[in-house]
Amino acid sequence: MWQMYLADEHRYEKIPVRRAGNTGFQLPAISFGMWHKYGEHANYGDTRDIILKAFDAGIFSFDLAANYGPGSYEAERLFGEVLERELKPYRDELVISSKAGFHMWPGPYGQMSSRKALMASLDRSLKCMGLDYVDIFYSHRYDAETSPEETAVALDDMVRQGKTLYVGISNYTAPQAEAMIKIFKDLHTPFVVDQVSYNMLNQTANDDGLFEMLQKNNAGAIAYGPLCEGLLTDKYLDGIPEDVDIHWSSEFILDEGRDKMLQKLQGLNKIAHSRGQKLSHMALAWLLHNPVITSVITGASKPEHLYENVKAVQNLEFDDEELQAIDRILKA
């Protein structure tokens, strides 16, 4: 017999809430991402179960995009079903995001960040999720063929039309992001975050000055791929197979070979154990020790994976000795 879902009344006691710069945009330290495994062949019951368990655990931020699935808009369609049947009474508590820029449909407007592509995609996303607005909408990637002004003005217009409350950018380098932020400031657009690939093994975003620039502009960053597709877990501590699938943004981390990476992982694991943590917990905590990181996005196909990720917030403190030891291992 179907029972109406009632959220855990203690959900906001479980995960710290962090602010993006000096804006009103706030997120749980850990957000739930629906990048893959939530597409055309996903099971509704299992999806419903993990989304509701995430909300009960204090995760009120759900990260989606047009190309999440597999199958364009499929993850959003599935999330929309759970929202309609279970989470609708909690809509004002939720932060629901969407993005456009990677492949959405055939033809020249089915990708990138032109005005037409972004606006058409947001309309499709709203329809799929059964929403009047999203809380944040992103340009999912920098478009070298389209002027930053066109992209920024399109995002600003979406806010003015009431289709999104905040705007963000994703996969932008520091110079690209800085150019966009200047336009957003001129337009008074509520820009709040840059979502980037960032983890212990891939620190490109920090190295090119992105975080420092965001901090100066009172904005935040959201880190996706925080566990580097499982490398920063217990999974590969005995060896990294040849067919391990690394996200395009972090592929370079294996340039020096799997044996050298394995040594780094084993060294990091020893430090994690000395802190009373698993490697995955320490990897998430290490990201969150940086105040510009508003949230980290983790996926999970099973509730137990979700609960493992949430354990990271139990110890977010690092002393200088630990940070220096981690740094030595990563730079070796």
Coordinates of C-alpha atoms in Angstrom, one line a residue:
M1 CA 0.0 0.0 0.0
W2 CA 1.4 3.4 -1.0
Q3 CA 2.2 5.8 1.9
M4 CA 2.7 9.5 1.6
Y5 CA 6.4 10.4 2.1
L6 CA 7.3 12.4 5.2
A7 CA 10.8 13.7 5.4
D8 CA 13.0 13.1 8.4
E9 CA 12.5 16.0 10.7
H10 CA 16.1 16.0 11.8
R11 CA 17.5 16.3 8.2
Y12 CA 19.0 19.7 8.6
E13 CA 21.1 18.5 11.6
K14 CA 23.1 16.0 9.5
I15 CA 25.1 18.0 7.0
P16 CA 26.6 21.5 7.2
V17 CA 25.1 24.2 5.0
R18 CA 27.6 26.4 3.1
R19 CA 27.1 29.8 1.4
A20 CA 28.4 30.8 -2.0
G21 CA 30.5 33.9 -1.2
N22 CA 28.3 36.7 0.2
T23 CA 25.2 35.7 -1.8
G24 CA 22.0 34.2 -0.5
F25 CA 22.7 30.9 -2.3
Q26 CA 23.3 28.1 0.2
L27 CA 23.9 24.4 -0.4
P28 CA 24.5 21.4 1.7
A29 CA 28.2 20.5 1.8
I30 CA 27.3 17.4 -0.3
S31 CA 24.9 17.6 -3.2
F32 CA 23.4 14.7 -5.1
G33 CA 24.3 14.5 -8.8
M34 CA 22.3 12.5 -11.4
W35 CA 25.0 12.5 -14.1
H36 CA 24.6 8.9 -15.2
K37 CA 22.7 5.7 -14.2
Y38 CA 19.5 7.7 -14.1
G39 CA 18.6 7.5 -17.8
E40 CA 16.2 5.6 -20.1
H41 CA 16.6 2.2 -18.3
A42 CA 16.7 3.4 -14.7
N43 CA 14.3 1.8 -12.3
Y44 CA 11.8 4.3 -10.8
G45 CA 11.5 2.5 -7.5
D46 CA 15.3 2.5 -6.9
T47 CA 15.6 6.1 -8.0
R48 CA 12.8 7.2 -5.8
D49 CA 14.4 5.4 -2.9
I50 CA 17.8 7.0 -3.2
I51 CA 16.5 10.5 -3.8
L52 CA 14.3 10.4 -0.7
K53 CA 17.1 8.9 1.4
A54 CA 19.4 11.7 0.2
F55 CA 16.8 14.3 1.3
D56 CA 16.4 12.6 4.6
A57 CA 20.2 12.7 5.0
G58 CA 20.2 16.5 4.7
I59 CA 21.0 16.7 0.9
F60 CA 18.5 19.2 -0.5
S61 CA 20.5 20.0 -3.6
F62 CA 19.9 17.9 -6.8
D63 CA 22.2 18.5 -9.7
L64 CA 20.9 17.8 -13.2
A65 CA 21.6 18.7 -16.8
A66 CA 20.0 18.3 -20.3
N67 CA 22.5 15.6 -21.2
Y68 CA 22.3 13.6 -18.0
G69 CA 20.8 10.1 -18.6
P70 CA 21.8 8.3 -20.7
G71 CA 19.3 9.9 -23.1
S72 CA 18.8 13.7 -23.3
Y73 CA 16.6 15.0 -20.5
E74 CA 16.0 11.4 -19.2
A75 CA 17.5 12.0 -15.7
E76 CA 15.3 15.2 -15.5
R77 CA 12.2 13.3 -16.5
L78 CA 12.8 10.7 -13.9
F79 CA 13.6 13.3 -11.2
G80 CA 10.4 15.1 -12.2
E81 CA 8.4 12.0 -11.5
V82 CA 9.8 11.6 -8.0
L83 CA 9.3 15.3 -7.4
E84 CA 5.6 15.2 -8.5
R85 CA 4.8 12.0 -6.5
E86 CA 6.8 12.6 -3.3
L87 CA 8.8 15.8 -2.9
K88 CA 6.3 18.5 -4.2
P89 CA 5.4 19.6 -0.7
Y90 CA 9.1 20.3 -0.1
R91 CA 9.7 22.3 -3.3
D92 CA 10.7 25.5 -1.4
E93 CA 13.4 23.6 0.5
L94 CA 15.0 22.1 -2.6
V95 CA 17.8 23.5 -4.8
I96 CA 17.2 22.0 -8.3
S97 CA 19.7 22.8 -11.0
S98 CA 19.9 22.3 -14.7
K99 CA 22.5 23.0 -17.4
A100 CA 22.8 23.2 -21.1
G101 CA 25.8 23.1 -23.4
F102 CA 26.7 19.5 -24.2
H103 CA 24.7 17.4 -26.7
M104 CA 21.0 17.8 -26.3
W105 CA 19.5 17.2 -29.8
P106 CA 20.7 17.1 -33.5
G107 CA 21.8 20.2 -35.3
P108 CA 23.8 23.3 -34.5
Y109 CA 21.5 24.5 -31.7
G110 CA 21.7 21.1 -29.9
Q111 CA 24.8 22.1 -28.0
M112 CA 27.0 25.0 -26.8
S113 CA 25.8 28.3 -25.3
S114 CA 24.0 30.4 -27.9
R115 CA 20.9 32.2 -26.7
K116 CA 18.7 29.9 -28.7
A117 CA 20.3 26.7 -27.4
L118 CA 20.2 27.8 -23.7
M119 CA 16.7 29.1 -23.8
A120 CA 15.2 26.1 -25.6
S121 CA 17.0 23.7 -23.3
L122 CA 15.7 25.4 -20.2
D123 CA 12.2 25.2 -21.5
R124 CA 12.6 21.5 -22.2
S125 CA 14.1 20.9 -18.7
L126 CA 11.2 22.7 -17.0
K127 CA 8.7 20.7 -18.9
C128 CA 10.5 17.4 -18.1
M129 CA 10.7 18.1 -14.4
G130 CA 7.2 19.7 -14.1
L131 CA 8.6 22.9 -12.8
D132 CA 7.9 26.6 -13.2
Y133 CA 11.5 27.5 -12.4
V134 CA 14.8 26.0 -11.5
D135 CA 16.9 27.4 -8.6
I136 CA 20.0 27.7 -10.7
F137 CA 20.7 27.3 -14.4
Y138 CA 24.2 26.9 -15.9
S139 CA 26.0 27.4 -19.1
H140 CA 27.5 23.9 -19.0
R141 CA 30.6 24.8 -21.0
Y142 CA 32.4 27.7 -22.5
D143 CA 31.5 28.4 -26.2
A144 CA 34.4 29.8 -28.1
E145 CA 32.2 30.6 -31.1
T146 CA 29.7 32.6 -29.2
S147 CA 30.4 35.9 -27.5
P148 CA 30.3 35.9 -23.7
E149 CA 27.8 38.8 -23.9
E150 CA 25.3 36.7 -25.8
T151 CA 25.5 33.8 -23.3
A152 CA 25.4 36.2 -20.2
V153 CA 22.5 38.2 -21.5
A154 CA 20.5 35.0 -22.2
L155 CA 21.1 33.8 -18.7
D156 CA 20.2 37.2 -17.3
D157 CA 16.9 37.2 -19.3
M158 CA 16.0 33.8 -17.9
V159 CA 16.2 35.2 -14.4
R160 CA 14.0 38.2 -15.5
Q161 CA 11.5 35.8 -17.0
G162 CA 11.2 33.9 -13.7
K163 CA 12.6 30.7 -15.1
T164 CA 15.6 30.5 -12.9
L165 CA 16.5 32.2 -9.6
Y166 CA 20.3 32.2 -9.9
V167 CA 22.8 31.5 -12.8
G168 CA 26.1 29.7 -12.9
I169 CA 28.7 28.6 -15.3
S170 CA 30.5 25.2 -15.5
N171 CA 33.8 24.1 -17.0
Y172 CA 35.0 27.7 -17.5
T173 CA 38.7 28.5 -16.8
A174 CA 39.6 31.4 -14.7
P175 CA 40.0 33.9 -17.6
Q176 CA 36.7 32.7 -19.2
A177 CA 34.9 33.0 -15.9
E178 CA 36.3 36.4 -15.1
A179 CA 35.0 37.8 -18.4
M180 CA 31.5 36.4 -17.7
I181 CA 31.5 37.7 -14.2
K182 CA 32.3 41.2 -15.4
I183 CA 29.2 41.1 -17.7
F184 CA 27.0 39.7 -15.0
K185 CA 28.0 42.5 -12.7
D186 CA 27.1 45.1 -15.3
L187 CA 23.7 43.4 -15.8
H188 CA 23.2 42.8 -12.0
T189 CA 22.6 39.1 -12.8
P190 CA 22.5 36.9 -9.7
F191 CA 25.6 34.8 -10.6
V192 CA 26.6 32.6 -7.7
V193 CA 28.9 29.6 -8.6
D194 CA 31.2 28.1 -11.1
Q195 CA 30.9 24.3 -11.2
V196 CA 34.2 22.6 -12.1
S197 CA 36.0 19.3 -12.1
Y198 CA 38.1 19.3 -9.0
N199 CA 39.6 16.7 -6.7
M200 CA 42.8 15.8 -4.9
L201 CA 44.3 14.4 -8.1
N202 CA 43.1 17.1 -10.5
Q203 CA 43.8 20.6 -9.0
T204 CA 43.7 22.5 -12.3
A205 CA 40.9 24.8 -11.2
N206 CA 42.9 25.9 -8.2
D207 CA 46.3 26.1 -10.0
D208 CA 44.9 28.5 -12.7
G209 CA 43.6 30.9 -10.1
L210 CA 39.9 30.2 -10.5
F211 CA 39.1 29.9 -6.8
E212 CA 41.0 33.0 -5.8
M213 CA 39.2 35.0 -8.5
L214 CA 35.8 33.6 -7.4
Q215 CA 36.5 34.5 -3.8
K216 CA 37.4 38.1 -4.8
N217 CA 34.1 38.3 -6.6
N218 CA 32.1 36.9 -3.7
A219 CA 31.1 33.8 -5.5
G220 CA 31.6 30.1 -4.8
A221 CA 32.7 26.9 -6.6
I222 CA 31.0 23.5 -6.7
A223 CA 33.3 20.5 -7.2
Y224 CA 32.2 17.7 -9.4
G225 CA 34.1 14.4 -9.8
P226 CA 35.4 14.7 -6.2
L227 CA 36.4 11.0 -6.0
C228 CA 37.8 11.0 -9.5
E229 CA 35.5 8.2 -10.7
G230 CA 36.4 5.9 -7.8
L231 CA 40.2 6.3 -7.8
L232 CA 39.9 8.1 -4.5
T233 CA 38.1 5.2 -2.8
D234 CA 39.2 1.8 -1.5
K235 CA 38.4 0.3 -5.0
Y236 CA 41.8 0.6 -6.6
L237 CA 44.2 0.3 -3.7
D238 CA 45.5 -3.0 -4.9
G239 CA 45.9 -2.0 -8.6
I240 CA 44.4 0.2 -11.3
P241 CA 43.1 -1.7 -14.3
E242 CA 43.8 -0.6 -17.9
D243 CA 40.2 -0.1 -18.6
V244 CA 39.4 2.3 -15.7
D245 CA 37.1 5.0 -17.0
I246 CA 38.3 8.5 -16.1
H247 CA 36.2 11.6 -16.9
W248 CA 37.6 13.7 -19.8
S249 CA 38.5 16.6 -17.4
S250 CA 40.8 14.4 -15.3
E251 CA 42.3 12.0 -17.9
F252 CA 45.8 13.6 -17.6
I253 CA 46.2 12.3 -14.1
L254 CA 47.4 8.9 -15.4
D255 CA 50.0 10.4 -17.7
E256 CA 52.8 9.3 -15.4
G257 CA 51.5 5.7 -15.3
R258 CA 49.3 3.6 -13.1
D259 CA 52.1 2.4 -10.8
K260 CA 53.0 6.0 -9.8
M261 CA 49.3 6.8 -9.2
L262 CA 48.9 3.6 -7.1
Q263 CA 51.7 4.7 -4.8
K264 CA 50.0 8.1 -4.3
L265 CA 46.6 6.4 -3.5
Q266 CA 48.3 4.1 -1.0
G267 CA 50.1 7.0 0.6
L268 CA 46.9 9.0 0.9
N269 CA 45.1 6.0 2.3
K270 CA 47.6 5.8 5.2
I271 CA 46.9 9.4 6.1
A272 CA 43.2 8.8 5.9
H273 CA 43.4 5.9 8.3
S274 CA 45.5 8.0 10.7
R275 CA 42.5 10.4 10.7
G276 CA 40.1 7.6 11.4
Q277 CA 38.6 7.9 7.9
K278 CA 38.4 6.0 4.7
L279 CA 40.2 7.5 1.7
S280 CA 36.9 8.6 0.1
H281 CA 35.9 10.4 3.3
M282 CA 39.2 12.2 3.5
A283 CA 39.1 13.1 -0.2
L284 CA 35.7 14.8 0.2
A285 CA 36.7 16.5 3.5
W286 CA 39.9 17.8 1.8
L287 CA 37.8 19.6 -0.8
L288 CA 35.6 21.1 1.8
H289 CA 38.4 22.5 3.9
N290 CA 38.6 25.2 1.1
P291 CA 36.1 27.9 2.0
V292 CA 35.4 28.8 -1.6
I293 CA 34.0 25.3 -2.2
T294 CA 30.3 25.6 -1.5
S295 CA 29.4 22.0 -2.2
V296 CA 30.8 18.8 -3.7
I297 CA 28.6 16.7 -6.0
T298 CA 28.6 13.0 -5.5
G299 CA 26.6 10.4 -7.3
A300 CA 25.3 7.1 -5.8
S301 CA 23.5 4.2 -7.3
K302 CA 22.7 2.6 -3.9
P303 CA 21.8 4.1 -0.5
E304 CA 24.9 2.6 1.1
H305 CA 27.1 4.6 -1.3
L306 CA 25.2 7.7 -0.3
Y307 CA 25.6 7.1 3.4
E308 CA 29.3 6.5 2.9
N309 CA 29.8 9.9 1.2
V310 CA 27.9 11.7 4.0
K311 CA 30.3 10.3 6.6
A312 CA 32.9 12.7 5.2
V313 CA 31.3 15.6 7.1
Q314 CA 32.1 14.0 10.5
N315 CA 35.7 15.2 10.3
L316 CA 36.4 18.2 8.1
E317 CA 39.3 19.6 10.0
F318 CA 42.9 19.2 8.9
D319 CA 46.1 20.3 10.7
D320 CA 49.0 21.8 8.8
E321 CA 51.1 18.7 9.1
E322 CA 48.3 16.6 7.4
L323 CA 47.9 19.1 4.6
Q324 CA 51.6 19.2 4.0
A325 CA 51.9 15.4 4.0
I326 CA 49.0 15.2 1.5
D327 CA 50.6 17.9 -0.7
R328 CA 54.0 16.0 -0.7
I329 CA 52.3 12.8 -1.9
L330 CA 50.3 14.6 -4.6
K331 CA 53.3 16.4 -6.0
A332 CA 55.7 13.5 -5.9

